[in-house]
PDB file of C-alpha atoms and ligand atoms in Angstrom:
ATOM      1  CA  MET A 469     193.450  55.310  98.270  1.00 53.00           C
ATOM      2  CA  ASN A 470     196.673  53.377  98.178  1.00 57.00           C
ATOM      3  CA  PRO A 471     197.766  53.032 101.849  1.00 57.00           C
ATOM      4  CA  ALA A 472     201.348  54.129 101.112  1.00 57.00           C
ATOM      5  CA  LEU A 473     200.140  57.261  99.339  1.00 52.00           C
ATOM      6  CA  ARG A 474     197.708  57.943 102.141  1.00 57.00           C
ATOM      7  CA  HIS A 475     200.545  57.610 104.625  1.00 57.00           C
ATOM      8  CA  ASP A 476     202.543  60.190 102.647  1.00 55.00           C
ATOM      9  CA  TYR A 477     199.641  62.645 102.682  1.00 53.00           C
ATOM     10  CA  LEU A 478     199.102  62.240 106.388  1.00 58.00           C
ATOM     11  CA  ALA A 479     202.829  62.559 106.962  1.00 63.00           C
ATOM     12  CA  ALA A 480     202.663  65.899 105.142  1.00 56.00           C
ATOM     13  CA  LEU A 481     200.043  66.904 107.685  1.00 61.00           C
ATOM     14  CA  GLY A 482     202.207  65.613 110.514  1.00 60.00           C
ATOM     15  CA  LEU A 483     199.537  63.017 111.329  1.00 58.00           C
ATOM     16  CA  GLU A 484     201.121  59.775 110.253  1.00 45.00           C
ATOM     17  CA  THR A 485     201.253  58.246 113.725  1.00 32.00           C
ATOM     18  CA  TRP A 486     197.739  59.277 114.640  1.00 31.00           C
ATOM     19  CA  VAL A 487     195.302  58.040 112.027  1.00 37.00           C
ATOM     20  CA  ALA A 488     196.675  54.581 111.344  1.00 31.00           C
ATOM     21  CA  ARG A 489     193.311  52.885 111.970  1.00 30.00           C
ATOM     22  CA  GLY A 490     191.119  55.430 110.174  1.00 36.00           C
ATOM     23  CA  LYS A 491     188.842  54.569 107.291  1.00 37.00           C
ATOM     24  CA  SER A 492     190.636  54.929 103.984  1.00 37.00           C
ATOM     25  CA  ALA A 493     189.714  57.928 101.874  1.00 37.00           C
ATOM     26  CA  PRO A 494     187.883  57.443  98.591  1.00 37.00           C
ATOM     27  CA  ALA A 495     190.139  57.131  95.594  1.00 34.00           C
ATOM     28  CA  VAL A 496     190.344  60.049  93.200  1.00 34.00           C
ATOM     29  CA  ALA A 497     189.181  58.848  89.811  1.00 31.00           C
ATOM     30  CA  ALA A 498     191.393  60.276  87.090  1.00 29.00           C
ATOM     31  CA  ASP A 499     188.385  61.025  84.906  1.00 29.00           C
ATOM     32  CA  ALA A 500     186.733  62.966  87.745  1.00 32.00           C
ATOM     33  CA  VAL A 501     189.349  65.675  87.389  1.00 33.00           C
ATOM     34  CA  ALA A 502     188.117  68.304  84.965  1.00 36.00           C
ATOM     35  CA  PRO A 503     190.282  71.041  83.467  1.00 35.00           C
ATOM     36  CA  ARG A 504     190.810  73.987  85.784  1.00 35.00           C
ATOM     37  CA  ASP A 505     188.650  76.990  85.169  1.00 38.00           C
ATOM     38  CA  ALA A 506     186.995  75.584  82.063  1.00 36.00           C
ATOM     39  CA  ALA A 507     184.895  78.339  80.507  1.00 37.00           C
ATOM     40  CA  VAL A 508     181.479  76.618  80.341  1.00 38.00           C
ATOM     41  CA  PRO A 509     179.102  77.179  83.314  1.00 42.00           C
ATOM     42  CA  ARG A 510     177.944  73.929  84.928  1.00 46.00           C
ATOM     43  CA  ASP A 511     174.343  74.993  84.970  1.00 49.00           C
ATOM     44  CA  PRO A 512     173.157  77.677  82.560  1.00 50.00           C
ATOM     45  CA  ALA A 513     170.106  78.289  84.777  1.00 53.00           C
ATOM     46  CA  ALA A 514     172.390  79.140  87.695  1.00 48.00           C
ATOM     47  CA  ALA A 515     174.330  81.518  85.483  1.00 52.00           C
ATOM     48  CA  ARG A 516     171.115  83.243  84.479  1.00 52.00           C
ATOM     49  CA  GLU A 517     169.981  83.465  88.078  1.00 54.00           C
ATOM     50  CA  ALA A 518     173.311  84.982  89.029  1.00 51.00           C
ATOM     51  CA  GLY A 519     173.015  87.322  86.059  1.00 75.00           C
ATOM     52  CA  VAL A 520     176.471  86.453  84.819  1.00 93.00           C
ATOM     53  CA  ASP A 521     178.476  83.538  83.543  1.00 97.00           C
ATOM     54  CA  TRP A 522     182.027  82.631  84.589  1.00 98.00           C
ATOM     55  CA  PRO A 523     183.917  84.742  82.029  1.00 98.00           C
ATOM     56  CA  GLU A 524     181.724  87.782  82.687  1.00 98.00           C
ATOM     57  CA  LEU A 525     182.103  87.412  86.453  1.00 98.00           C
ATOM     58  CA  ARG A 526     185.874  87.043  86.127  1.00 98.00           C
ATOM     59  CA  ALA A 527     185.985  90.178  83.996  1.00 98.00           C
ATOM     60  CA  ARG A 528     183.914  92.119  86.530  1.00 98.00           C
ATOM     61  CA  VAL A 529     186.210  91.089  89.354  1.00 98.00           C
ATOM     62  CA  ALA A 530     189.316  92.001  87.331  1.00 98.00           C
ATOM     63  CA  ALA A 531     187.912  95.488  86.745  1.00 98.00           C
ATOM     64  CA  CYS A 532     186.608  95.984  90.296  1.00 98.00           C
ATOM     65  CA  THR A 533     187.176  99.321  92.022  1.00 98.00           C
ATOM     66  CA  ARG A 534     184.609  98.884  94.809  1.00 98.00           C
ATOM     67  CA  CYS A 535     187.190  99.394  97.540  1.00 98.00           C
ATOM     68  CA  ALA A 536     190.621 100.944  97.968  1.00 98.00           C
ATOM     69  CA  LEU A 537     192.407  97.591  97.673  1.00 98.00           C
ATOM     70  CA  CYS A 538     192.226  98.083  93.906  1.00 98.00           C
ATOM     71  CA  ASN A 539     194.924 100.741  94.313  1.00 98.00           C
ATOM     72  CA  THR A 540     197.455  98.443  95.956  1.00 98.00           C
ATOM     73  CA  ARG A 541     196.807  95.059  94.337  1.00 98.00           C
ATOM     74  CA  THR A 542     199.053  93.651  91.624  1.00 98.00           C
ATOM     75  CA  GLN A 543     196.027  91.825  90.242  1.00 98.00           C
ATOM     76  CA  THR A 544     192.750  90.364  91.441  1.00 98.00           C
ATOM     77  CA  VAL A 545     192.674  86.726  92.562  1.00 98.00           C
ATOM     78  CA  PHE A 546     189.406  85.373  91.234  1.00 98.00           C
ATOM     79  CA  GLY A 547     189.491  81.710  92.223  1.00 98.00           C
ATOM     80  CA  VAL A 548     190.655  78.481  90.694  1.00 98.00           C
ATOM     81  CA  GLY A 549     189.508  74.942  90.192  1.00 98.00           C
ATOM     82  CA  ASN A 550     186.899  72.672  88.813  1.00 98.00           C
ATOM     83  CA  GLN A 551     183.686  74.417  87.872  1.00 98.00           C
ATOM     84  CA  GLN A 552     181.858  71.129  88.443  1.00 97.00           C
ATOM     85  CA  ALA A 553     183.364  70.812  91.931  1.00 98.00           C
ATOM     86  CA  GLU A 554     181.313  69.513  94.834  1.00 98.00           C
ATOM     87  CA  TRP A 555     183.613  71.241  97.329  1.00 98.00           C
ATOM     88  CA  LEU A 556     184.196  74.967  97.546  1.00 98.00           C
ATOM     89  CA  ILE A 557     187.108  75.942  99.778  1.00 98.00           C
ATOM     90  CA  VAL A 558     186.943  79.537 100.986  1.00 98.00           C
ATOM     91  CA  GLY A 559     189.917  81.345 102.481  1.00 98.00           C
ATOM     92  CA  GLU A 560     190.435  84.859 103.688  1.00 98.00           C
ATOM     93  CA  ALA A 561     192.277  86.922 101.103  1.00 98.00           C
ATOM     94  CA  PRO A 562     195.254  86.684  98.771  1.00 98.00           C
ATOM     95  CA  GLY A 563     198.704  86.992 100.306  1.00 97.00           C
ATOM     96  CA  ALA A 564     201.852  88.215  98.592  1.00 97.00           C
ATOM     97  CA  ASP A 565     202.359  85.036  96.519  1.00 97.00           C
ATOM     98  CA  GLU A 566     198.735  84.960  95.425  1.00 98.00           C
ATOM     99  CA  ASP A 567     198.766  88.670  94.534  1.00 98.00           C
ATOM    100  CA  ARG A 568     201.827  88.017  92.351  1.00 98.00           C
ATOM    101  CA  GLN A 569     200.529  84.852  90.675  1.00 98.00           C
ATOM    102  CA  GLY A 570     196.803  85.600  90.481  1.00 98.00           C
ATOM    103  CA  GLU A 571     195.796  82.261  92.028  1.00 98.00           C
ATOM    104  CA  PRO A 572     194.568  81.516  95.571  1.00 98.00           C
ATOM    105  CA  PHE A 573     196.598  79.425  97.990  1.00 98.00           C
ATOM    106  CA  VAL A 574     199.814  79.078  96.020  1.00 98.00           C
ATOM    107  CA  GLY A 575     202.264  79.811  98.864  1.00 95.00           C
ATOM    108  CA  ARG A 576     203.253  77.605 101.821  1.00 96.00           C
ATOM    109  CA  ALA A 577     199.723  77.689 103.203  1.00 97.00           C
ATOM    110  CA  GLY A 578     198.513  76.541  99.793  1.00 98.00           C
ATOM    111  CA  GLN A 579     200.882  73.583  99.835  1.00 98.00           C
ATOM    112  CA  LEU A 580     199.512  72.540 103.202  1.00 98.00           C
ATOM    113  CA  LEU A 581     195.952  73.036 101.944  1.00 98.00           C
ATOM    114  CA  ASN A 582     196.750  70.689  99.043  1.00 98.00           C
ATOM    115  CA  SER A 583     198.064  68.101 101.529  1.00 97.00           C
ATOM    116  CA  MET A 584     194.964  68.478 103.675  1.00 97.00           C
ATOM    117  CA  LEU A 585     192.756  67.880 100.636  1.00 97.00           C
ATOM    118  CA  HIS A 586     194.827  64.886  99.570  1.00 97.00           C
ATOM    119  CA  ALA A 587     194.462  63.442 103.058  1.00 96.00           C
ATOM    120  CA  ILE A 588     190.732  63.102 102.436  1.00 97.00           C
ATOM    121  CA  GLY A 589     191.127  61.842  98.885  1.00 96.00           C
ATOM    122  CA  LEU A 590     190.666  65.112  97.019  1.00 98.00           C
ATOM    123  CA  ALA A 591     193.061  66.558  94.471  1.00 98.00           C
ATOM    124  CA  ARG A 592     193.367  70.350  94.313  1.00 98.00           C
ATOM    125  CA  GLU A 593     192.037  70.148  90.739  1.00 97.00           C
ATOM    126  CA  GLN A 594     188.821  68.497  91.949  1.00 98.00           C
ATOM    127  CA  VAL A 595     187.718  71.340  94.196  1.00 98.00           C
ATOM    128  CA  TYR A 596     187.131  75.034  93.676  1.00 98.00           C
ATOM    129  CA  ILE A 597     189.182  77.460  95.760  1.00 98.00           C
ATOM    130  CA  ALA A 598     188.315  81.105  96.359  1.00 98.00           C
ATOM    131  CA  ASN A 599     188.676  83.781  99.009  1.00 98.00           C
ATOM    132  CA  VAL A 600     186.333  86.181 100.739  1.00 98.00           C
ATOM    133  CA  LEU A 601     188.449  89.029  99.333  1.00 98.00           C
ATOM    134  CA  LYS A 602     189.677  89.039  95.752  1.00 98.00           C
ATOM    135  CA  CYS A 603     192.451  91.546  96.453  1.00 98.00           C
ATOM    136  CA  ARG A 604     195.384  91.466  98.840  1.00 98.00           C
ATOM    137  CA  PRO A 605     195.132  93.673 101.919  1.00 98.00           C
ATOM    138  CA  PRO A 606     198.481  95.465 102.234  1.00 97.00           C
ATOM    139  CA  GLY A 607     200.822  93.778 104.701  1.00 95.00           C
ATOM    140  CA  ASN A 608     198.352  90.879 104.963  1.00 91.00           C
ATOM    141  CA  ARG A 609     196.246  92.758 107.484  1.00 97.00           C
ATOM    142  CA  ASP A 610     192.748  91.443 108.238  1.00 96.00           C
ATOM    143  CA  PRO A 611     190.045  92.520 105.794  1.00 97.00           C
ATOM    144  CA  THR A 612     187.934  95.390 107.057  1.00 97.00           C
ATOM    145  CA  PRO A 613     184.168  94.779 107.392  1.00 97.00           C
ATOM    146  CA  SER A 614     183.489  97.157 104.514  1.00 97.00           C
ATOM    147  CA  GLU A 615     186.023  95.435 102.218  1.00 98.00           C
ATOM    148  CA  ALA A 616     184.398  92.095 103.000  1.00 98.00           C
ATOM    149  CA  ALA A 617     180.905  93.510 102.420  1.00 97.00           C
ATOM    150  CA  GLU A 618     181.917  94.980  99.040  1.00 98.00           C
ATOM    151  CA  CYS A 619     183.582  91.773  97.900  1.00 98.00           C
ATOM    152  CA  LEU A 620     181.186  89.093  99.181  1.00 98.00           C
ATOM    153  CA  PRO A 621     178.699  89.483  96.307  1.00 97.00           C
ATOM    154  CA  TYR A 622     181.396  88.169  93.962  1.00 98.00           C
ATOM    155  CA  LEU A 623     181.767  85.033  96.063  1.00 98.00           C
ATOM    156  CA  GLU A 624     177.980  84.699  96.195  1.00 97.00           C
ATOM    157  CA  GLN A 625     177.891  84.814  92.390  1.00 97.00           C
ATOM    158  CA  GLN A 626     180.629  82.195  92.216  1.00 98.00           C
ATOM    159  CA  ILE A 627     178.528  80.007  94.534  1.00 98.00           C
ATOM    160  CA  ALA A 628     175.428  80.527  92.366  1.00 96.00           C
ATOM    161  CA  LEU A 629     177.386  79.327  89.334  1.00 97.00           C
ATOM    162  CA  LEU A 630     179.183  76.476  91.065  1.00 97.00           C
ATOM    163  CA  LYS A 631     176.334  75.109  93.187  1.00 97.00           C
ATOM    164  CA  PRO A 632     178.730  73.294  95.533  1.00 98.00           C
ATOM    165  CA  LYS A 633     177.554  70.421  97.717  1.00 98.00           C
ATOM    166  CA  LEU A 634     179.757  71.629 100.534  1.00 98.00           C
ATOM    167  CA  MET A 635     181.630  74.759 101.533  1.00 98.00           C
ATOM    168  CA  LEU A 636     184.725  74.505 103.705  1.00 98.00           C
ATOM    169  CA  ALA A 637     185.633  77.794 105.350  1.00 98.00           C
ATOM    170  CA  VAL A 638     189.302  77.782 106.314  1.00 98.00           C
ATOM    171  CA  GLY A 639     190.172  80.131 109.120  1.00 98.00           C
ATOM    172  CA  ARG A 640     188.407  82.506 111.464  1.00 98.00           C
ATOM    173  CA  ILE A 641     188.138  85.401 109.035  1.00 98.00           C
ATOM    174  CA  ALA A 642     186.488  83.349 106.298  1.00 98.00           C
ATOM    175  CA  ALA A 643     184.170  81.608 108.748  1.00 98.00           C
ATOM    176  CA  GLN A 644     183.080  84.753 110.551  1.00 98.00           C
ATOM    177  CA  ASN A 645     182.470  86.690 107.357  1.00 98.00           C
ATOM    178  CA  LEU A 646     180.545  83.897 105.677  1.00 98.00           C
ATOM    179  CA  LEU A 647     178.441  83.178 108.742  1.00 98.00           C
ATOM    180  CA  ARG A 648     178.142  86.830 109.814  1.00 97.00           C
ATOM    181  CA  THR A 649     179.172  86.037 113.344  1.00 98.00           C
ATOM    182  CA  SER A 650     181.867  86.896 115.851  1.00 97.00           C
ATOM    183  CA  VAL A 651     181.771  83.439 117.444  1.00 98.00           C
ATOM    184  CA  THR A 652     185.267  81.967 117.787  1.00 98.00           C
ATOM    185  CA  LEU A 653     186.530  79.435 115.296  1.00 98.00           C
ATOM    186  CA  GLY A 654     186.848  76.861 118.050  1.00 98.00           C
ATOM    187  CA  ARG A 655     183.104  77.065 118.635  1.00 98.00           C
ATOM    188  CA  LEU A 656     182.212  77.061 114.938  1.00 98.00           C
ATOM    189  CA  ARG A 657     184.047  73.790 114.208  1.00 98.00           C
ATOM    190  CA  GLN A 658     182.361  70.394 114.061  1.00 98.00           C
ATOM    191  CA  GLN A 659     178.945  71.774 113.156  1.00 98.00           C
ATOM    192  CA  VAL A 660     177.010  71.965 109.919  1.00 98.00           C
ATOM    193  CA  HIS A 661     176.248  75.604 109.182  1.00 98.00           C
ATOM    194  CA  ARG A 662     174.277  76.807 106.168  1.00 98.00           C
ATOM    195  CA  PHE A 663     175.293  79.502 103.737  1.00 97.00           C
ATOM    196  CA  GLY A 664     173.093  81.931 101.864  1.00 93.00           C
ATOM    197  CA  ARG A 665     169.756  81.551 100.175  1.00 90.00           C
ATOM    198  CA  SER A 666     170.677  78.154  98.803  1.00 91.00           C
ATOM    199  CA  GLN A 667     171.549  76.949 102.323  1.00 96.00           C
ATOM    200  CA  VAL A 668     174.716  75.203 101.201  1.00 98.00           C
ATOM    201  CA  PRO A 669     176.154  73.110 104.071  1.00 98.00           C
ATOM    202  CA  LEU A 670     179.227  74.869 105.417  1.00 98.00           C
ATOM    203  CA  VAL A 671     181.911  73.369 107.646  1.00 98.00           C
ATOM    204  CA  VAL A 672     184.637  75.353 109.385  1.00 98.00           C
ATOM    205  CA  THR A 673     188.245  74.408 110.018  1.00 98.00           C
ATOM    206  CA  TYR A 674     191.584  76.013 110.765  1.00 98.00           C
ATOM    207  CA  HIS A 675     193.452  78.086 108.205  1.00 98.00           C
ATOM    208  CA  PRO A 676     196.486  76.226 106.826  1.00 98.00           C
ATOM    209  CA  GLY A 677     198.618  79.305 107.557  1.00 98.00           C
ATOM    210  CA  TYR A 678     197.612  79.006 111.206  1.00 98.00           C
ATOM    211  CA  LEU A 679     198.374  75.281 111.152  1.00 98.00           C
ATOM    212  CA  LEU A 680     201.885  76.025 109.872  1.00 98.00           C
ATOM    213  CA  ARG A 681     202.404  78.120 113.005  1.00 98.00           C
ATOM    214  CA  THR A 682     200.484  75.784 115.332  1.00 98.00           C
ATOM    215  CA  PRO A 683     201.049  72.237 114.095  1.00 97.00           C
ATOM    216  CA  THR A 684     199.574  70.767 117.279  1.00 97.00           C
ATOM    217  CA  ASP A 685     196.128  71.752 115.964  1.00 98.00           C
ATOM    218  CA  LYS A 686     196.561  69.667 112.799  1.00 97.00           C
ATOM    219  CA  ARG A 687     194.826  66.784 114.546  1.00 97.00           C
ATOM    220  CA  LYS A 688     191.743  68.904 115.051  1.00 98.00           C
ATOM    221  CA  ALA A 689     191.901  69.989 111.417  1.00 98.00           C
ATOM    222  CA  TRP A 690     192.024  66.337 110.417  1.00 97.00           C
ATOM    223  CA  GLU A 691     188.879  65.715 112.483  1.00 98.00           C
ATOM    224  CA  ASP A 692     187.215  68.642 110.731  1.00 98.00           C
ATOM    225  CA  LEU A 693     188.147  67.350 107.293  1.00 98.00           C
ATOM    226  CA  LYS A 694     186.741  63.906 108.063  1.00 98.00           C
ATOM    227  CA  PHE A 695     183.614  65.575 109.402  1.00 98.00           C
ATOM    228  CA  ALA A 696     183.290  67.638 106.210  1.00 98.00           C
ATOM    229  CA  ARG A 697     183.701  64.519 104.090  1.00 98.00           C
ATOM    230  CA  GLU A 698     180.902  62.804 106.018  1.00 98.00           C
ATOM    231  CA  VAL A 699     178.646  65.842 105.640  1.00 98.00           C
ATOM    232  CA  CYS A 700     179.299  65.952 101.898  1.00 98.00           C
ATOM    233  CA  ALA A 701     178.541  62.229 101.570  1.00 97.00           C
ATOM    234  CA  ARG A 702     175.147  62.786 103.234  1.00 95.00           C
ATOM    235  CA  VAL A 703     174.061  65.684 100.963  1.00 92.00           C
TER     236      VAL A 703
HETATM  237  N1  URA B1296     195.496  82.696 102.663  1.00 60.94           N
HETATM  238  C1  URA B1296     194.224  82.799 102.243  1.00 60.94           C
HETATM  239  O1  URA B1296     193.297  82.888 103.052  1.00 60.94           O
HETATM  240  N2  URA B1296     193.989  82.791 100.940  1.00 60.94           N
HETATM  241  C2  URA B1296     194.954  82.665 100.025  1.00 60.94           C
HETATM  242  O2  URA B1296     194.655  82.653  98.843  1.00 60.94           O
HETATM  243  C3  URA B1296     196.280  82.554 100.483  1.00 60.94           C
HETATM  244  C4  URA B1296     196.534  82.568 101.796  1.00 60.94           C
END
């Protein structure tokens, strides 16, 4: 990556004075960026295994009434990104902006997430972004265990279709639900976990919304992102 551009990305993370001697991130090849949410599954066998393809899964989510959040949502927030992505970013649940626009991480936290991805040489369009919950909990309260349990099969089907090389769980709620643990986020960081039957490597970092409130932890998030990039390079 061009050093000036890299500096801008790190500045957006508030890290410009801290990583001056770091290894430069891999450049993003323009032709590596596929159209967002293209309709064709990457691997038809995965689609068969999951029992659905992308359009069918999206339709099922849009029609979902498995929990009471269907009564308060404006719309479901399925996920967005490159269906050939190596990275799957998983957040908690849509907030007000996402509920309105139908896309994950479009508010201030989303802008910081984009900057975090850029800092390790990834464009938003190169990754796939989804949440544990597809509907907004009113008032942005934490998802209940039963809401998460009802919704997780949709994420599992997205994973079966995507076959990511790496999952990045952002925030405590995503990490604890994906890993079925109550261990604190601080203790889940900097380790390679495995998700599901396919044992996808999963790395945990802070939620960008938390980092907006606690910018002093951005340095740790930067360490996590570099760690995740190394893990992905080894897969
Ligand atoms: N926070 C999340 O966890 N997900 C979103 O989509 C937006 C904010």
